[in-house]
Short mmCIF file of C-alpha atoms in Angstrom, two decimals:
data_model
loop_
_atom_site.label_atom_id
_atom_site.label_comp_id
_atom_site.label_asym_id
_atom_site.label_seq_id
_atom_site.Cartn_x
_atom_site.Cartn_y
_atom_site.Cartn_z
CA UNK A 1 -92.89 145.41 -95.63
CA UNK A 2 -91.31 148.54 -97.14
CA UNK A 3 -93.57 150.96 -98.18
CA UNK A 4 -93.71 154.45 -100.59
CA UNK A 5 -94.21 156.28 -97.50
CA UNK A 6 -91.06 155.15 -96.07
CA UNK A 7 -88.87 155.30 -99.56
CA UNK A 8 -90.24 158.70 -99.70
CA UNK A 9 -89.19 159.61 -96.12
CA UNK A 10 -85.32 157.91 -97.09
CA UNK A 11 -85.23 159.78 -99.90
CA UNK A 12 -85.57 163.20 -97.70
CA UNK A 13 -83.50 162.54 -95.27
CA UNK A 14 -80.96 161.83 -97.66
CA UNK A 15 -81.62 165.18 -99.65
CA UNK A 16 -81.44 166.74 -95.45
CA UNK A 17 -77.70 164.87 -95.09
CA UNK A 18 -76.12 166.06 -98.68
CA UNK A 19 -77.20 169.78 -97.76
CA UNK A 20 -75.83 169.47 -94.14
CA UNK A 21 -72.74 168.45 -95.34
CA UNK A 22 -72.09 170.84 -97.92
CA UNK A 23 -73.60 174.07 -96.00
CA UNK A 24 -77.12 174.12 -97.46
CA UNK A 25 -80.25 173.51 -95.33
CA UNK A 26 -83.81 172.42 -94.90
CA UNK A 27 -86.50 174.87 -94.69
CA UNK A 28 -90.22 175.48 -95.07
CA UNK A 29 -92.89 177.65 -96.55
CA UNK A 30 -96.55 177.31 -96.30
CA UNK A 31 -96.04 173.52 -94.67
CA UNK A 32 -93.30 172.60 -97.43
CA UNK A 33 -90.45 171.56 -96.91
CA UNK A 34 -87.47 172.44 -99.04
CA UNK A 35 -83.90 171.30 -99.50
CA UNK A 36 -80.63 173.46 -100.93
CA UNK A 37 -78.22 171.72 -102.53
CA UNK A 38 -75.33 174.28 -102.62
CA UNK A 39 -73.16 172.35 -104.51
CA UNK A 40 -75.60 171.56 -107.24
CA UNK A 41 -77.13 174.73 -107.40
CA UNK A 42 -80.14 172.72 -107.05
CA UNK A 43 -82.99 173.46 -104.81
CA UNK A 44 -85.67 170.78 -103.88
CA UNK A 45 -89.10 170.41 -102.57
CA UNK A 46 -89.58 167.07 -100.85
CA UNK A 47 -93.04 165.13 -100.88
CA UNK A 48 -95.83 168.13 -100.16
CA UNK A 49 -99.34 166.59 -99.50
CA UNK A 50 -100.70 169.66 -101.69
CA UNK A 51 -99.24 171.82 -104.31
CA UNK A 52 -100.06 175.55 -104.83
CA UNK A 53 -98.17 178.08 -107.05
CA UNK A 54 -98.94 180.77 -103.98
CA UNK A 55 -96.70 178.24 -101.86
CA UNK A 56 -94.18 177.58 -104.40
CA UNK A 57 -93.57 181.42 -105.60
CA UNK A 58 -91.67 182.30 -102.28
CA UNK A 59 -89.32 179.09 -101.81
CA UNK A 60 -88.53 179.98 -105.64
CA UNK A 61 -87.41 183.28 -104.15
CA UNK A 62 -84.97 182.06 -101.96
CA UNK A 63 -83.85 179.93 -103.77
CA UNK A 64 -82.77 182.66 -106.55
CA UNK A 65 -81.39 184.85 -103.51
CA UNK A 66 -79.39 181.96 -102.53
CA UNK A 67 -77.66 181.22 -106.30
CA UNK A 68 -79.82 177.89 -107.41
CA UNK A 69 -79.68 177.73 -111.11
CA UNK A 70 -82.27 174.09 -111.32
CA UNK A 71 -85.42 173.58 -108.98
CA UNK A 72 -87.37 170.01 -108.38
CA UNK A 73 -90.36 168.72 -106.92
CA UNK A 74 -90.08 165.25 -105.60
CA UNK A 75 -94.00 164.23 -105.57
CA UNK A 76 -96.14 161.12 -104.78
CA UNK A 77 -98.38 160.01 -107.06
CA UNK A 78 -101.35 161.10 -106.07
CA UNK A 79 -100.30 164.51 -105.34
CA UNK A 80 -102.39 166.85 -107.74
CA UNK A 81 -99.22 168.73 -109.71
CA UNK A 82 -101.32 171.06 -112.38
CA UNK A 83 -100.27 173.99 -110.22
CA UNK A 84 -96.47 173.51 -110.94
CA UNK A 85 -96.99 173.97 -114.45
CA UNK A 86 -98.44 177.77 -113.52
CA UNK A 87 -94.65 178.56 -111.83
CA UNK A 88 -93.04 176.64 -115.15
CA UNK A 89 -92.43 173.34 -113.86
CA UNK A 90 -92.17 170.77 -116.50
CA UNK A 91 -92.61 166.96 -115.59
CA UNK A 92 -89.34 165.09 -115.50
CA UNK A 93 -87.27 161.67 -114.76
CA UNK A 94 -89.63 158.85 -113.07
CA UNK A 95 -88.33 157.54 -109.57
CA UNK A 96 -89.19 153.65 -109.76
CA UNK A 97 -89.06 152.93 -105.89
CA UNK A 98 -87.42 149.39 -104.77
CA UNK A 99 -86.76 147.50 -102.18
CA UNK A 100 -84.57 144.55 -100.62
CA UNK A 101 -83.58 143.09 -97.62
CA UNK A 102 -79.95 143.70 -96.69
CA UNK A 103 -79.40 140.11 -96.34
CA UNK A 104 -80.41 139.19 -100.61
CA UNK A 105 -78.38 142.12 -101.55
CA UNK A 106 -74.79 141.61 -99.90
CA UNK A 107 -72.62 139.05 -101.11
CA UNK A 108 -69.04 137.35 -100.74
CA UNK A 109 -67.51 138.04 -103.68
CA UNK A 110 -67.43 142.08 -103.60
CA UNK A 111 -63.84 142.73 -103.24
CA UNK A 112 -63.86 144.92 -106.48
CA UNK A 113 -65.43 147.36 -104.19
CA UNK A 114 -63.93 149.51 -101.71
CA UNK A 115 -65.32 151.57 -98.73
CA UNK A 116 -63.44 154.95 -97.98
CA UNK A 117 -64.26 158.43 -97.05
CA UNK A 118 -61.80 160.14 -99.39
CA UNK A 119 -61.81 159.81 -103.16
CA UNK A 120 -58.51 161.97 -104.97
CA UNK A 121 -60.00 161.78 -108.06
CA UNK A 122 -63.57 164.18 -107.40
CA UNK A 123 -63.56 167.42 -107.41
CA UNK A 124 -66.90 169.86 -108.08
CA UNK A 125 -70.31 168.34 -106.62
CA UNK A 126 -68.98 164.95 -106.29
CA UNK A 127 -65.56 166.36 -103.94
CA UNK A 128 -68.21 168.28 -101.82
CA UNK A 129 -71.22 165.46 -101.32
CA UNK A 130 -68.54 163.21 -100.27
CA UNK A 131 -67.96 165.32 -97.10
CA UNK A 132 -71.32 163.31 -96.37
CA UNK A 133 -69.78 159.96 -95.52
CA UNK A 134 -67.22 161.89 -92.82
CA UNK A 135 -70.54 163.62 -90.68
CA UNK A 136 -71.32 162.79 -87.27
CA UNK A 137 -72.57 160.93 -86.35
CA UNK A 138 -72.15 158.48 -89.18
CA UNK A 139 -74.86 157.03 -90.99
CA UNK A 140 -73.45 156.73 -95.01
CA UNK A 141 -70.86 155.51 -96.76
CA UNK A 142 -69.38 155.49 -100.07
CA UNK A 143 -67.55 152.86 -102.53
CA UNK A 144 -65.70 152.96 -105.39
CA UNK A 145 -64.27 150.58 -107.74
CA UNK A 146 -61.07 150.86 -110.13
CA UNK A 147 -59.80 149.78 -113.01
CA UNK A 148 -57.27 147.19 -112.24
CA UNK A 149 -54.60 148.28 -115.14
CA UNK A 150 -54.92 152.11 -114.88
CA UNK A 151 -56.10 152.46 -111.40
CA UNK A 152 -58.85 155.26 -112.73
CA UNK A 153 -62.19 154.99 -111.67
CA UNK A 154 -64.72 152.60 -112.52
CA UNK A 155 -67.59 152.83 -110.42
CA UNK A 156 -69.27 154.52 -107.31
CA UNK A 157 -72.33 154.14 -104.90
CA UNK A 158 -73.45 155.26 -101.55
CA UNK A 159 -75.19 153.93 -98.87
CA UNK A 160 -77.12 155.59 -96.00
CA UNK A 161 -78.78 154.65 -92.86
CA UNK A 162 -79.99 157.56 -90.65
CA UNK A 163 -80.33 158.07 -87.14
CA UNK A 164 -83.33 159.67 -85.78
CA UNK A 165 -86.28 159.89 -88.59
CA UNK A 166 -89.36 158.71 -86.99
CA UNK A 167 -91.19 155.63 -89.23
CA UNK A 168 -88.12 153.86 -91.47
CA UNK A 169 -88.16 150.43 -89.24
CA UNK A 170 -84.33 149.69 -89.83
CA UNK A 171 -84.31 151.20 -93.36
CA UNK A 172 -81.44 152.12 -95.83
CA UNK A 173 -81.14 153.39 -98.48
CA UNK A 174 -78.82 152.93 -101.78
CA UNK A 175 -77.86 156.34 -103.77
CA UNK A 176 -75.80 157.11 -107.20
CA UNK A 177 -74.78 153.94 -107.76
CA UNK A 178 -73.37 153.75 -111.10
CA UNK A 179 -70.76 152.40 -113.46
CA UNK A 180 -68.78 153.95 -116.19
CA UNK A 181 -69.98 152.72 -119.46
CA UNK A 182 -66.52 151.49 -120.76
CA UNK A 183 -66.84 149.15 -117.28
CA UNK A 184 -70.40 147.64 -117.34
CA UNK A 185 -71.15 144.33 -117.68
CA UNK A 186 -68.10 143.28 -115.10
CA UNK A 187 -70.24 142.78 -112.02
CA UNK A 188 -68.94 145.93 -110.92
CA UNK A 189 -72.37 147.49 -110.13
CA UNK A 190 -73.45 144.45 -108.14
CA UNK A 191 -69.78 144.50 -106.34
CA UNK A 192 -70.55 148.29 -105.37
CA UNK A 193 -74.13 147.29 -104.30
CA UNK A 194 -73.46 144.56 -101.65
CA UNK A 195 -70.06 146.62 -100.39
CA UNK A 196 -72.16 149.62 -99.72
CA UNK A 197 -75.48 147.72 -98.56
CA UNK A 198 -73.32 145.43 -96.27
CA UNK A 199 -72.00 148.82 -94.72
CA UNK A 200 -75.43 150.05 -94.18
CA UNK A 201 -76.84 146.82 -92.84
CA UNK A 202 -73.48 146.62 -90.29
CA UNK A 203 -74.94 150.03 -88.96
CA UNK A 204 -78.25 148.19 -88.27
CA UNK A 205 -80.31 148.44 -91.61
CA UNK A 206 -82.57 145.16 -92.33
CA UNK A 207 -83.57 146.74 -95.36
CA UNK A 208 -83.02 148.89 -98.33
CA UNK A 209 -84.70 151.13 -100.33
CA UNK A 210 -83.70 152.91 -103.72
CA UNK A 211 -84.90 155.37 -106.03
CA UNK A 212 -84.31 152.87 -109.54
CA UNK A 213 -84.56 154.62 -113.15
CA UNK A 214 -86.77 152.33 -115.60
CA UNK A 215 -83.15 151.33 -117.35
CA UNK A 216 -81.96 150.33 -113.42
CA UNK A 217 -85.25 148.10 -112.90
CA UNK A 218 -83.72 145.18 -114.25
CA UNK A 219 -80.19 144.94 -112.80
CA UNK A 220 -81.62 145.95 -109.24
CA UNK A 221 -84.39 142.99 -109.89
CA UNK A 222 -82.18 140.40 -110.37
CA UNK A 223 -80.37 141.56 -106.98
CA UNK A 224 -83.38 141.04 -104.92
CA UNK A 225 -84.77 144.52 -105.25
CA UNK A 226 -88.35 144.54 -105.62
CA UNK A 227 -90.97 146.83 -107.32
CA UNK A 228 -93.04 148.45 -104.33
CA UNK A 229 -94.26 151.74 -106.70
CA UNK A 230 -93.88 154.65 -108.73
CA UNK A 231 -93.17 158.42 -107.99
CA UNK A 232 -92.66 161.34 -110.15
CA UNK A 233 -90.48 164.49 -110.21
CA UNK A 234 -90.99 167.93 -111.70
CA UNK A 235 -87.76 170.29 -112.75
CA UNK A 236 -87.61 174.09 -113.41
CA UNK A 237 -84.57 175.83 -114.96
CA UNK A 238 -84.20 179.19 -112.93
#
């Protein structure tokens, strides 16, 4: 059985793979840990088990010394968060955390979808995080679907499956899956989600994890994804 713990711990090691690959890093202060996103701008506190503005005041530091322009803080539940609001944190978007096995999510007929490690058409953030598929060793990968007249882009997703983080028990994880509005309602998204959770479940994965927003909880419901709890997220424009 999947649990928040575990989501939470996917969800970090994630955050720790996007800033590898794009030449930010991982650090800590005062038994946080923090991740910079250089090609957001975005700097990230992952999970504390306690939250003090004496903690949070130096990591904020850095982060302004290192160019972020948006901070967040990725919290359980039952973490006590009234000492974010003293540094100006505001409460923000809701993760809904899901989860499937591999083997209810993939399916035949996802041909729409294609895996590849080079997409012409990003540039910005999404040119940079996709340097994240072609680490080493590998443990994500990325799909995209197309229109079939134009041959623009339709749709994207990653998945991820990481190699050395202690407690996941054969856990993936499904990230930034979306669809373009002018293409939902084609079974794109579902095309994207088996393609990318067949990928991770090749690598080993028997399950998956994902981070759903309350308009995602019904599509990923009706793919096998299951309701396991609810986190919350704070965000501070620096």
């Amino acid at each position: 059985m999947v649990t928040i713990v575990q989501c939470q711990r996917l969800q970090s090691a994630w955050c720790a793979a996007l800033a590898t690959a794009t030449g930010g890093k991982t650090f800590s202060t005062h038994g946080s840990t923090w991740v910079w996103l250089p090609a957001r701008k975005e700097l990230m506190m992952m999970f504390p088990e306690r939250v003090s503005a004496y903690a949070v005041r130096p990591a904020l530091a850095e982060g302004m010394r290192l160019g972020a322009s948006s901070a967040r803080v990725w919290l359980n539940s039952a973490v006590n968060a009234s000492e974010l609001g003293v540094v100006g944190f505001s409460p923000s978007w809701q993760p809904w955390w899901m989860a499937a096995p591999v083997s209810a999510v993939v399916r035949s007929d996802d041909d729409d979808a294609v895996l590849t490690t080079d997409v012409p058409d990003y540039s910005g953030p999404l040119e940079q995080e996709l340097r994240v598929v072609r680490s080493q060793p590998r443990q994500a990968w990325h799909a995209v679907t197309r229109d079939r007249d134009s041959g623009m882009l339709s749709g994207a997703a990653y998945s991820f499956y990481p190699s050395g983080v202690d407690g996941l028990d054969r856990l993936g994880g499904i990230h930034h899956l979306e669809v373009l509005p002018d293409h939902q309602r084609r079974g794109l998204a579902t095309a994207l989600l088996s393609a990318t959770a067949r990928a991770a479940g090749d690598a080993g994965a028997t399950n998956l994890a994902v981070n759903a927003t309350p308009q995602g909880f019904e599509f990923l419901s009706r793919r096998g994804f299951t309701l396991i709890g609810r986190g919350r997220t704070y965000a501070l424009h620096l």
